[in-house]
Amino acid sequence: MNDSGNVVDHRRLGRELDLFDTDPLIGAGLPYWLPDGAAVRAALEEYVREAERRAGYRHVYSPVLGKRELYEISGHWSHYGDDMFPPMEVGGEQFVMRPSLCPHHAVIFRSRPRSHRDLPLRMAELGGMYRSELSGVLGGLTRVRAIQLNDAHVFCTLDQVAEEAAGALELIRRAYAAMGIEPARYRLSLPGPGGKYVAAPEKWERSTALLREVLDASGLPYEEGEGEAAFYGPKIDVQVADPAGRESTLSTVQVDFHQPERFDLRYIGPDGGRHRPVMVHRSVIGSVERAVAHLVEHHAGAFPAWLAPVQLAVLPVSDAARPAAARLADRCADRGLRAEVLDPDRGSLGARIRASRLVPYQAVIGPKEAAADQVSVRLRDGRRLDPLPAAELVARVRALVSAHSTELWEDIT
């Protein structure tokens, strides 16, 4: 909710803040990103890529199309076909817009000989996928037909599964802390009645036991949810809630014995024999679209500084201070910060301050500040700082942004 107690809707606020929009000519469920929204999305993607690199993941790229046979092998065609776009006939073959990245990653794994020394092999991708959602359920960024997914698959031995799943939960915890959000609850998602699940009781029992072990060892409270599993295995779902209390799944950790068997994945063990790896599917922030929607609503557009579309608004009091304002904006750009100069022709100083109320830092430059290469700083939370050197402001904001801090300022004692 915002300060007046009204529920924040990311669809309305996203358009008001020029983050994203839709157009009937492009199609329902296919939003486009405007520059400010693209800045938020890029910052989020850069964060998760770097977090994955530090955790030992290697990034790949794979096509958004695949032959129908790929999804017949993976099981998506028979268990998930209703959510897939129809095949396209090309040169006598059928191609499908992919509904998931895991079949491609399984093929990449088996493309080279693998040894037990290579495991765990952590493969990550921020990749596009497509779901044939019905028009009636589409809305904003939360239910879309074109999805950019933060996905990864860990190929490992059975003995490594628990540690890899626990590591994925720790990545999720750190990301949520950086984004300034909290899980509503953790759910162990299990199969329910019906035929949409792979019929392999032993595999389900083993993978469920492993995920329970991970959750119990983590000390996290969790609930079990029947009918919420993936078609190939159970999963840990990290649920978030919007301002109205509606829940959705943002992050997941899954254990999969099914696809390694379907794709006949193998590695050479210490005994020289060929062994089957286990796949751990995990997504730290889930779909970028849903993550941004949640962040817009949770923060009501006042993002943590590292995510903010504009991190520093530069406000010259008069035309005479414009050169100093331009120099400050250039300094910010050189340090990788997103700054915008709001010149006097855009209104009074008070009007410009109000217009940039969601920007984390406002740097006011009058005649005295311009002459001394200083700035008067206003923080988004209402605090005003004593004038300080422009270079110091840039350095301190850069340090907070680089640390992915949710704090606006840290006093130096």
XYZ file of C-alpha atoms in Angstrom:
413
model
C 0.000 0.000 0.000
C 1.044 3.610 -0.452
C 1.088 6.300 2.246
C -2.617 7.010 1.797
C -3.537 3.380 2.387
C -4.493 2.605 -1.204
C -3.471 -0.723 -2.702
C -0.674 -0.287 -5.246
C -1.318 -1.952 -8.611
C 1.842 -2.453 -10.673
C -0.130 -2.098 -13.907
C -1.262 1.420 -13.062
C 1.979 2.536 -11.434
C 4.123 0.946 -14.128
C 2.375 3.059 -16.757
C 2.430 6.232 -14.625
C 6.173 5.832 -14.093
C 6.821 4.974 -17.752
C 8.243 1.535 -16.924
C 6.309 -0.608 -19.412
C 3.201 -0.657 -21.555
C 1.242 -2.811 -23.990
C -0.283 -2.257 -27.397
C -3.008 -4.263 -29.190
C -0.886 -4.244 -32.333
C 1.879 -6.162 -30.523
C -0.615 -8.384 -28.721
C -2.070 -9.204 -25.322
C 0.393 -10.591 -22.797
C 3.351 -9.128 -24.703
C 4.416 -5.987 -22.797
C 7.249 -3.792 -24.004
C 9.744 -2.093 -21.703
C 10.289 1.670 -21.757
C 13.732 3.113 -20.905
C 13.116 3.471 -17.149
C 11.629 -0.026 -16.911
C 14.474 -1.398 -18.998
C 16.939 0.170 -16.521
C 15.255 -1.634 -13.607
C 15.207 -4.901 -15.534
C 18.859 -4.574 -16.597
C 19.983 -3.847 -13.018
C 18.114 -6.912 -11.770
C 19.552 -9.133 -14.502
C 23.092 -7.859 -13.870
C 22.716 -8.548 -10.160
C 21.569 -12.128 -10.608
C 24.188 -12.922 -13.264
C 26.960 -11.703 -10.984
C 25.522 -13.570 -7.980
C 25.443 -16.753 -10.062
C 28.995 -16.264 -11.295
C 30.237 -15.892 -7.729
C 28.365 -19.088 -6.819
C 30.139 -21.093 -9.528
C 27.544 -21.020 -12.293
C 28.572 -20.868 -15.960
C 26.221 -19.010 -18.309
C 24.983 -20.262 -21.649
C 22.660 -19.086 -24.411
C 20.204 -21.368 -26.141
C 17.545 -20.846 -28.859
C 13.958 -19.966 -28.020
C 12.841 -22.520 -30.628
C 13.201 -26.276 -30.577
C 11.988 -29.194 -32.645
C 8.812 -30.828 -31.435
C 10.794 -34.010 -30.817
C 12.838 -32.212 -28.128
C 9.703 -31.639 -26.067
C 8.374 -35.107 -26.760
C 11.549 -36.500 -25.186
C 11.428 -34.117 -22.222
C 7.773 -34.889 -21.545
C 6.544 -31.339 -22.053
C 4.573 -32.274 -25.157
C 2.472 -34.895 -23.398
C 2.237 -33.289 -19.938
C 2.363 -29.575 -20.747
C 1.128 -29.328 -24.322
C -1.954 -27.255 -23.508
C 0.302 -24.401 -22.350
C 2.512 -24.463 -25.444
C 2.105 -22.537 -28.687
C 1.208 -24.667 -31.729
C 4.095 -26.047 -33.800
C 5.377 -24.192 -36.866
C 6.061 -26.118 -40.061
C 9.512 -25.253 -41.429
C 11.126 -27.327 -44.170
C 8.996 -30.356 -43.382
C 9.839 -30.243 -39.668
C 7.825 -28.950 -36.719
C 9.340 -26.299 -34.437
C 7.921 -25.064 -31.144
C 8.414 -21.883 -29.103
C 9.940 -23.285 -25.962
C 7.867 -23.322 -22.742
C 10.931 -24.141 -20.634
C 14.725 -23.992 -20.808
C 15.536 -27.341 -19.182
C 15.395 -29.508 -22.360
C 17.964 -27.262 -24.044
C 20.252 -27.456 -21.023
C 19.967 -31.235 -20.920
C 21.063 -31.349 -24.565
C 23.982 -29.001 -23.814
C 25.072 -31.283 -20.953
C 25.083 -34.381 -23.131
C 26.886 -32.605 -26.002
C 30.281 -33.273 -24.373
C 31.746 -36.195 -22.403
C 31.331 -35.509 -18.669
C 33.356 -36.806 -15.746
C 32.522 -36.975 -12.042
C 35.242 -34.331 -11.699
C 33.022 -31.919 -13.664
C 30.192 -32.257 -11.159
C 28.385 -30.365 -9.891
C 28.060 -28.626 -13.244
C 26.052 -25.441 -12.705
C 24.529 -24.108 -15.930
C 22.601 -20.803 -15.907
C 20.751 -18.711 -18.457
C 18.549 -15.631 -18.536
C 16.476 -16.837 -21.433
C 13.186 -16.287 -23.179
C 10.339 -18.773 -23.095
C 6.724 -18.671 -24.180
C 3.453 -19.808 -22.666
C 0.120 -19.947 -24.495
C -1.843 -18.244 -21.721
C -5.557 -17.624 -22.243
C -6.513 -13.977 -22.766
C -8.695 -13.929 -19.656
C -5.810 -14.571 -17.257
C -3.313 -12.117 -18.752
C -2.467 -9.052 -16.706
C 0.377 -6.535 -16.550
C 3.697 -8.255 -15.974
C 2.443 -11.074 -13.737
C 0.794 -13.239 -16.428
C 2.418 -12.821 -19.827
C 3.027 -14.906 -22.923
C 6.689 -13.955 -23.415
C 8.785 -14.598 -20.308
C 12.406 -13.816 -19.525
C 13.359 -16.477 -16.996
C 16.276 -16.513 -14.592
C 16.862 -20.240 -14.871
C 19.617 -22.670 -13.993
C 20.209 -26.405 -13.874
C 22.747 -28.131 -11.703
C 23.866 -31.543 -12.948
C 25.222 -33.424 -9.968
C 25.544 -36.747 -8.177
C 22.881 -37.949 -5.790
C 25.171 -37.163 -2.855
C 25.496 -33.540 -4.017
C 21.784 -32.782 -4.404
C 21.082 -31.594 -0.855
C 24.050 -29.224 -0.787
C 23.205 -27.767 -4.202
C 19.552 -27.235 -3.270
C 20.586 -25.592 0.007
C 22.989 -23.340 -1.911
C 20.153 -22.291 -4.201
C 18.004 -21.346 -1.197
C 20.871 -19.217 0.118
C 21.140 -17.410 -3.244
C 17.403 -16.710 -3.043
C 17.717 -15.397 0.534
C 20.491 -12.970 -0.444
C 18.614 -11.754 -3.513
C 15.484 -11.039 -1.493
C 17.542 -9.089 1.058
C 19.073 -6.995 -1.747
C 15.663 -6.372 -3.326
C 14.171 -5.414 0.039
C 11.424 -8.048 -0.077
C 10.466 -11.043 2.062
C 8.888 -14.411 1.272
C 5.290 -14.848 2.323
C 5.969 -18.548 2.910
C 7.873 -21.570 1.652
C 5.884 -24.384 0.070
C 6.896 -27.951 -0.668
C 4.881 -28.520 -3.828
C 3.786 -32.118 -4.325
C 1.779 -33.967 -6.979
C -1.977 -34.240 -6.740
C -4.600 -36.441 -8.329
C -4.809 -36.585 -12.102
C -2.643 -37.652 -14.992
C -0.533 -34.560 -15.545
C 2.442 -36.016 -13.644
C 5.109 -38.454 -14.739
C 4.241 -41.932 -13.463
C 7.391 -42.855 -11.541
C 6.532 -43.391 -7.837
C 10.080 -44.239 -6.731
C 11.546 -41.106 -8.310
C 8.863 -38.942 -6.693
C 9.566 -40.458 -3.281
C 13.324 -39.945 -3.565
C 13.110 -36.357 -4.794
C 10.473 -35.412 -2.201
C 12.601 -36.877 0.588
C 15.616 -34.873 -0.596
C 13.701 -31.582 -0.646
C 12.221 -32.266 2.793
C 15.749 -32.889 4.056
C 16.908 -29.553 2.660
C 13.984 -27.630 4.149
C 14.315 -29.308 7.546
C 18.058 -28.640 7.659
C 17.522 -24.977 6.721
C 15.193 -24.396 9.649
C 12.729 -22.638 7.354
C 9.038 -23.111 8.171
C 7.177 -24.577 5.223
C 3.838 -25.986 4.188
C 3.020 -28.776 1.783
C 0.825 -28.148 -1.247
C -0.691 -30.989 -3.233
C -1.203 -30.469 -6.938
C 1.484 -27.758 -7.184
C 4.450 -29.877 -8.351
C 6.044 -29.702 -11.787
C 5.022 -32.595 -14.021
C 8.456 -34.221 -13.589
C 9.089 -33.694 -9.879
C 8.390 -31.885 -6.596
C 9.710 -28.415 -5.858
C 10.283 -25.836 -3.202
C 8.266 -22.745 -4.107
C 9.103 -19.402 -2.520
C 5.823 -17.534 -2.359
C 5.451 -13.760 -2.312
C 2.301 -11.747 -1.659
C 1.080 -8.572 -3.348
C -0.373 -5.649 -1.343
C -3.843 -7.235 -1.548
C -2.502 -10.487 -0.066
C -2.629 -12.519 -3.288
C 0.201 -15.042 -3.485
C 2.356 -16.034 -6.415
C 5.496 -18.113 -6.865
C 8.648 -16.112 -7.494
C 11.540 -18.536 -6.897
C 11.830 -22.310 -7.093
C 14.156 -25.217 -6.336
C 13.333 -28.564 -7.959
C 14.828 -32.047 -8.017
C 14.466 -33.963 -11.274
C 15.283 -37.640 -11.881
C 13.008 -37.750 -14.938
C 14.752 -35.700 -17.634
C 18.249 -37.142 -17.033
C 16.713 -40.509 -17.839
C 14.681 -39.285 -20.817
C 17.755 -37.658 -22.383
C 20.022 -40.530 -21.304
C 22.415 -38.176 -19.520
C 25.612 -39.815 -18.276
C 28.918 -39.019 -16.610
C 31.957 -41.208 -16.027
C 32.302 -42.066 -12.353
C 35.458 -42.803 -10.304
C 34.937 -46.485 -11.127
C 35.132 -45.803 -14.863
C 31.466 -46.674 -15.284
C 28.692 -44.542 -16.785
C 26.347 -43.039 -14.203
C 23.162 -40.974 -14.330
C 23.307 -37.404 -12.947
C 20.472 -35.698 -11.095
C 19.137 -32.335 -12.308
C 18.450 -29.610 -9.753
C 16.354 -26.887 -11.354
C 16.498 -23.529 -9.599
C 15.437 -19.962 -10.231
C 16.604 -17.171 -7.927
C 14.225 -14.414 -9.050
C 11.953 -16.423 -11.329
C 10.624 -14.541 -14.323
C 11.991 -11.020 -14.638
C 8.483 -9.793 -15.447
C 6.919 -11.139 -12.271
C 9.878 -10.014 -10.155
C 9.607 -6.420 -11.420
C 5.830 -6.441 -10.921
C 6.317 -7.478 -7.301
C 9.044 -4.886 -6.751
C 6.888 -2.100 -8.198
C 4.037 -2.960 -5.852
C 6.158 -3.670 -2.787
C 8.163 -0.445 -3.031
C 5.367 1.629 -4.629
C 7.946 2.730 -7.215
C 10.523 3.839 -4.616
C 13.083 1.166 -5.513
C 16.318 0.503 -3.622
C 18.985 2.804 -5.046
C 20.729 0.067 -7.036
C 17.459 -0.716 -8.851
C 16.095 2.814 -9.294
C 15.707 3.938 -12.936
C 17.188 7.317 -11.979
C 19.480 7.104 -8.981
C 20.367 10.765 -8.633
C 18.371 13.831 -9.695
C 20.554 16.886 -10.236
C 18.701 20.147 -9.572
C 20.457 23.376 -10.581
C 18.775 26.276 -8.777
C 19.329 28.648 -11.715
C 20.717 28.677 -15.247
C 24.089 29.742 -13.840
C 24.420 26.375 -12.093
C 23.720 24.323 -15.225
C 27.401 23.721 -16.094
C 28.071 22.397 -12.573
C 24.973 20.184 -12.823
C 26.146 18.790 -16.164
C 29.589 18.034 -14.683
C 27.979 16.137 -11.796
C 25.827 14.103 -14.189
C 28.935 13.262 -16.225
C 30.750 12.140 -13.072
C 27.839 9.850 -12.263
C 27.843 8.360 -15.751
C 31.581 7.729 -15.518
C 30.990 5.752 -12.306
C 28.109 3.757 -13.753
C 25.354 5.693 -11.968
C 22.085 6.780 -13.569
C 21.670 10.547 -13.122
C 19.274 13.041 -14.680
C 19.533 16.839 -14.727
C 16.214 18.610 -14.097
C 16.863 22.098 -15.472
C 15.092 25.265 -14.225
C 12.964 25.383 -17.377
C 11.126 22.338 -16.002
C 9.599 24.346 -13.177
C 10.388 25.814 -9.797
C 12.852 24.066 -7.511
C 9.976 22.869 -5.332
C 8.122 21.477 -8.348
C 11.236 19.651 -9.549
C 11.829 18.209 -6.078
C 8.261 16.901 -6.027
C 8.611 15.497 -9.549
C 11.677 13.497 -8.466
C 10.223 12.312 -5.143
C 10.875 8.647 -5.963
C 14.526 9.230 -6.892
C 16.813 8.099 -4.023
C 19.103 11.159 -4.122
C 18.451 14.790 -5.060
C 21.521 17.001 -5.494
C 20.675 20.707 -5.319
C 23.289 23.062 -6.782
C 23.079 26.783 -6.138
C 25.687 29.531 -6.685
C 27.659 28.675 -3.527
C 27.694 24.943 -4.275
C 28.694 25.529 -7.900
C 31.607 27.762 -6.877
C 32.879 25.220 -4.319
C 32.158 22.069 -6.386
C 29.728 20.962 -3.700
C 26.114 19.806 -3.540
C 23.275 20.026 -1.063
C 21.765 16.574 -0.798
C 18.175 15.577 -0.077
C 17.420 11.904 0.501
C 14.161 10.346 -0.644
C 13.129 9.710 2.969
C 13.175 13.443 3.720
C 16.611 13.776 5.300
C 18.797 16.674 4.283
C 22.572 16.427 4.473
C 25.113 19.153 5.018
C 26.746 20.320 1.780
C 29.492 17.958 0.705
C 31.931 17.725 -2.208
C 30.333 16.481 -5.401
C 33.030 13.812 -5.769
C 32.280 12.489 -2.290
C 28.567 12.224 -3.041
C 29.251 10.238 -6.197
C 31.707 7.933 -4.400
C 29.358 7.240 -1.488
C 26.326 6.610 -3.678
C 28.428 4.358 -5.891
C 29.556 2.347 -2.845
C 25.968 1.821 -1.656
C 24.799 0.853 -5.141
C 27.716 -1.554 -5.663
C 26.896 -3.238 -2.341
C 23.232 -3.621 -3.426
C 22.285 -1.989 -0.149
C 18.703 -1.133 0.766
C 20.015 1.710 2.965
C 19.929 5.200 1.492
C 22.885 6.560 3.442
C 25.575 5.458 5.830
C 27.137 7.986 8.178
C 30.916 7.920 8.328
C 32.176 8.194 11.909
